[in-house]
Amino acid sequence: QKEVEQDPGPLSVPEGAIVSLNCTYSNSAFQYFMWYRQYSRKGPELLMYTYSSGNKEDGRFTAQVDKSSKYISLFIRDSQPSDSATYLCAMSRRRGSYIPTFGRGTSLIVHP
Amino acid sequence: DVKVTQSSRYLVKRTGEKVFLECVQDMDHENMFWYRQDPGLGLRLIYFSYDVKMKEKGDIPEGYSVSREKKERFSLILESASTNQTSMYLCASLPPPDRVTDTQYFGPGTRLTVL
């Protein structure tokens, strides 16, 4: 079993839909949780970052962490065609030496 | 303002050639990483470095080596390129997680084709 599991999709939704992207993990030592967005033929860019459990909101994006279930989510409200990209979750277990573990990424397609 | 640059966006090499991929960051980060990204396999860590002249193997180091002579520069070397090393190579420069900001951490990638 991989440390971080992420459904590769693709996930196809109509414009304006609420999108839910998820990752599960097995290592309870993970404390830092990130979401990256990667457009085609580009490098990933950091989208959201949370520490420990709870929610974090930034505009149309909400990141949610449930450490008891080892489950993290990224919600996108009012999705736009420009949100079409691959979304990768990443997590890290400790301070200092920062070695993130990535999910495989979920391909999202928002069609007009 | 680009924070992480990679020497080439596209590269075509022949089997057996020695290939150098360079990455430069201007964020004064200690930790730098080389990944390769393949469809269905996600990001796989090749090597990382947490300081000048320091290097550690990642999950798939075979066929690769690295060099970190200066803090801002991390080079990936394919000693003798093979067709199964055709891939997208991504360099990352990452701070400790308690100093994460919205700064761009990954380079734009180098798409390497080995013929």
Coordinates of C-alpha atoms in Angstrom, one line a residue:
Chain A
Q1 CA 0.0 0.0 0.0
K2 CA 1.3 3.4 -0.9
E3 CA 1.7 5.9 1.9
V4 CA -0.6 8.4 0.0
E5 CA -3.5 7.3 -2.2
Q6 CA -5.1 9.5 -4.7
D7 CA -7.6 8.6 -7.4
P8 CA -6.1 9.7 -10.8
G9 CA -9.4 10.4 -12.4
P10 CA -10.1 12.0 -14.8
L11 CA -12.8 13.9 -13.0
S12 CA -15.1 15.8 -15.4
V13 CA -17.5 18.4 -14.2
P14 CA -19.6 21.2 -15.7
E15 CA -18.7 24.8 -15.1
G16 CA -20.0 26.1 -11.8
A17 CA -20.0 22.7 -10.0
I18 CA -18.5 22.1 -6.6
V19 CA -15.5 19.9 -6.9
S20 CA -14.2 17.5 -4.2
L21 CA -10.7 16.1 -4.5
N22 CA -9.4 13.7 -1.9
C23 CA -6.4 11.8 -0.6
T24 CA -6.0 9.1 2.0
Y25 CA -2.8 8.3 3.8
S26 CA -1.5 5.6 6.1
N27 CA 1.2 7.4 8.1
S28 CA -0.2 9.0 11.2
A29 CA 3.0 11.0 11.6
F30 CA 2.1 13.3 8.7
Q31 CA 1.5 16.8 10.1
Y32 CA 1.7 19.1 7.1
F33 CA -0.6 18.9 4.2
M34 CA -0.3 20.6 0.8
W35 CA -2.3 20.8 -2.4
Y36 CA -0.5 21.5 -5.7
R37 CA -2.0 22.4 -9.0
Q38 CA -0.2 21.5 -12.2
Y39 CA -1.3 22.7 -15.6
S40 CA -0.3 20.7 -18.7
R41 CA 3.4 21.0 -19.5
K42 CA 4.1 23.1 -16.4
G43 CA 5.7 22.5 -13.0
P44 CA 3.4 22.1 -10.0
E45 CA 2.5 25.2 -8.0
L46 CA 1.6 25.3 -4.3
L47 CA -2.2 26.0 -4.0
M48 CA -3.0 25.4 -0.3
Y49 CA -1.2 24.5 2.8
T50 CA -2.5 23.4 6.2
Y51 CA -1.0 22.2 9.4
S52 CA -2.6 19.4 11.4
S53 CA -6.4 19.0 11.4
G54 CA -9.0 21.6 10.4
N55 CA -10.1 23.7 7.5
K56 CA -8.5 26.5 5.5
E57 CA -10.2 28.7 3.0
D58 CA -8.8 30.8 0.2
G59 CA -11.2 32.3 -2.2
R60 CA -13.0 29.5 -4.0
F61 CA -10.7 26.9 -2.5
T62 CA -11.1 25.1 0.9
A63 CA -8.6 22.5 2.2
Q64 CA -9.8 20.1 4.9
V65 CA -7.8 17.7 7.0
D66 CA -9.3 14.9 9.1
K67 CA -6.4 13.3 10.9
S68 CA -8.6 10.8 12.7
S69 CA -9.7 9.4 9.4
K70 CA -6.3 10.0 7.6
Y71 CA -8.2 11.8 4.9
I72 CA -7.7 15.2 3.3
S73 CA -9.9 17.1 0.8
L74 CA -9.7 20.1 -1.5
F75 CA -13.0 21.7 -2.4
I76 CA -13.4 24.0 -5.3
R77 CA -16.5 26.1 -5.5
D78 CA -18.0 27.6 -8.6
S79 CA -15.4 25.7 -10.7
Q80 CA -14.1 27.3 -13.9
P81 CA -12.6 25.9 -17.1
S82 CA -9.3 27.5 -15.9
D83 CA -9.4 25.2 -13.0
S84 CA -8.8 22.3 -15.4
A85 CA -5.5 20.8 -14.2
T86 CA -3.9 18.0 -12.3
Y87 CA -4.2 18.4 -8.5
L88 CA -1.6 16.7 -6.4
C89 CA -1.8 16.3 -2.6
A90 CA 1.5 16.2 -0.6
M91 CA 2.2 15.6 3.0
S92 CA 5.2 15.8 5.3
R93 CA 5.9 14.2 8.6
R94 CA 8.3 16.5 10.4
R95 CA 10.1 19.7 10.7
G96 CA 13.6 20.3 9.6
S97 CA 14.4 17.9 6.8
Y98 CA 11.4 18.4 4.5
I99 CA 10.7 15.4 2.3
P100 CA 7.1 15.5 1.1
T101 CA 5.3 12.4 0.0
F102 CA 3.1 13.1 -3.1
G103 CA -0.1 11.5 -4.3
R104 CA -0.3 10.5 -7.9
G105 CA -2.5 13.5 -8.8
T106 CA -6.1 13.8 -9.9
S107 CA -6.8 15.1 -13.4
L108 CA -9.7 17.6 -13.3
I109 CA -11.6 18.8 -16.4
V110 CA -14.1 21.6 -16.1
H111 CA -16.1 21.9 -19.2
P112 CA -18.1 25.1 -20.2
Chain B
D1 CA 9.4 36.5 -10.7
V2 CA 10.7 33.0 -11.4
K3 CA 12.2 31.4 -8.3
V4 CA 13.3 28.0 -9.7
T5 CA 14.8 27.7 -13.1
Q6 CA 15.8 24.6 -15.1
S7 CA 18.4 24.7 -17.9
S8 CA 16.2 23.3 -20.6
R9 CA 12.5 22.9 -21.3
Y10 CA 12.9 20.2 -24.0
L11 CA 15.9 17.9 -24.6
V12 CA 16.5 15.1 -27.1
K13 CA 19.4 12.8 -26.5
R14 CA 20.7 9.5 -27.8
T15 CA 21.1 6.3 -25.9
G16 CA 24.4 6.2 -24.1
E17 CA 24.9 9.9 -24.0
K18 CA 25.8 11.7 -20.7
V19 CA 23.1 14.2 -19.9
F20 CA 23.2 17.1 -17.5
L21 CA 20.1 18.8 -16.1
E22 CA 20.6 21.9 -14.1
C23 CA 18.4 23.6 -11.6
V24 CA 18.9 27.0 -9.9
Q25 CA 16.9 28.5 -7.1
D26 CA 17.1 32.0 -5.6
M27 CA 15.1 31.4 -2.4
D28 CA 18.1 30.4 -0.2
H29 CA 16.5 27.0 0.5
E30 CA 18.6 24.2 1.9
N31 CA 16.5 21.4 0.5
M32 CA 16.4 20.7 -3.2
F33 CA 14.9 17.7 -5.0
W34 CA 14.9 16.0 -8.4
Y35 CA 11.7 14.2 -9.4
R36 CA 10.6 12.4 -12.5
Q37 CA 7.0 12.4 -13.5
D38 CA 5.4 9.8 -15.7
P39 CA 1.7 9.2 -16.6
G40 CA 0.0 7.0 -14.0
L41 CA 3.1 7.0 -11.7
G42 CA 3.0 10.5 -10.4
L43 CA 6.1 12.2 -9.0
R44 CA 8.9 9.9 -8.1
L45 CA 11.9 11.1 -6.1
I46 CA 15.3 10.5 -7.6
Y47 CA 17.7 12.3 -5.3
F48 CA 17.5 15.2 -2.8
S49 CA 20.1 17.4 -1.1
Y50 CA 19.7 19.1 2.2
D51 CA 23.0 21.1 2.0
V52 CA 25.9 21.9 -0.2
K53 CA 27.8 18.7 -1.2
M54 CA 25.2 16.6 0.6
K55 CA 23.0 14.2 -1.2
E56 CA 20.6 11.4 -0.4
K57 CA 19.0 8.8 -2.6
G58 CA 15.3 8.9 -3.2
D59 CA 13.1 6.1 -4.4
I60 CA 14.6 5.6 -7.9
P61 CA 18.3 6.7 -7.9
E62 CA 19.5 3.9 -10.3
G63 CA 21.1 5.4 -13.4
Y64 CA 21.3 8.9 -12.0
S65 CA 23.8 10.9 -10.0
V66 CA 23.6 14.5 -8.6
S67 CA 25.9 17.3 -7.8
R68 CA 25.4 20.2 -5.3
E69 CA 28.5 22.4 -5.3
K70 CA 26.7 25.6 -4.5
K71 CA 23.6 26.1 -2.4
E72 CA 21.5 27.6 -5.3
R73 CA 22.4 24.9 -7.9
F74 CA 21.5 21.2 -8.0
S75 CA 22.4 19.2 -11.0
L76 CA 21.0 15.8 -12.1
I77 CA 23.3 13.6 -14.3
L78 CA 22.3 10.7 -16.4
E79 CA 25.6 8.8 -16.8
S80 CA 24.5 6.8 -19.8
A81 CA 21.0 7.8 -21.0
S82 CA 18.6 5.0 -21.8
T83 CA 15.2 5.0 -23.4
N84 CA 13.4 4.2 -20.1
Q85 CA 14.7 7.5 -18.8
T86 CA 12.5 9.4 -21.2
S87 CA 10.4 11.4 -18.9
M88 CA 9.5 14.8 -17.4
Y89 CA 12.1 15.9 -14.9
L90 CA 11.1 18.4 -12.2
C91 CA 13.4 20.2 -9.8
A92 CA 12.0 21.5 -6.5
S93 CA 13.3 23.8 -3.9
L94 CA 11.4 23.5 -0.7
P95 CA 11.7 25.2 2.7
P96 CA 10.9 23.4 6.0
P97 CA 7.1 23.0 6.2
D98 CA 6.8 25.5 9.0
R99 CA 8.1 28.2 6.6
V100 CA 5.9 27.3 3.6
T101 CA 4.5 30.3 1.8
D102 CA 2.8 30.8 -1.5
T103 CA 6.1 31.0 -3.3
Q104 CA 6.6 28.8 -6.4
Y105 CA 8.6 25.8 -5.4
F106 CA 8.9 23.7 -8.6
G107 CA 10.8 24.5 -11.8
P108 CA 8.9 24.4 -15.1
G109 CA 10.3 20.9 -15.9
T110 CA 12.5 19.4 -18.5
R111 CA 10.9 17.0 -21.0
L112 CA 13.7 14.6 -21.9
T113 CA 13.4 12.2 -24.8
V114 CA 16.1 9.5 -25.2
L115 CA 16.2 7.9 -28.7

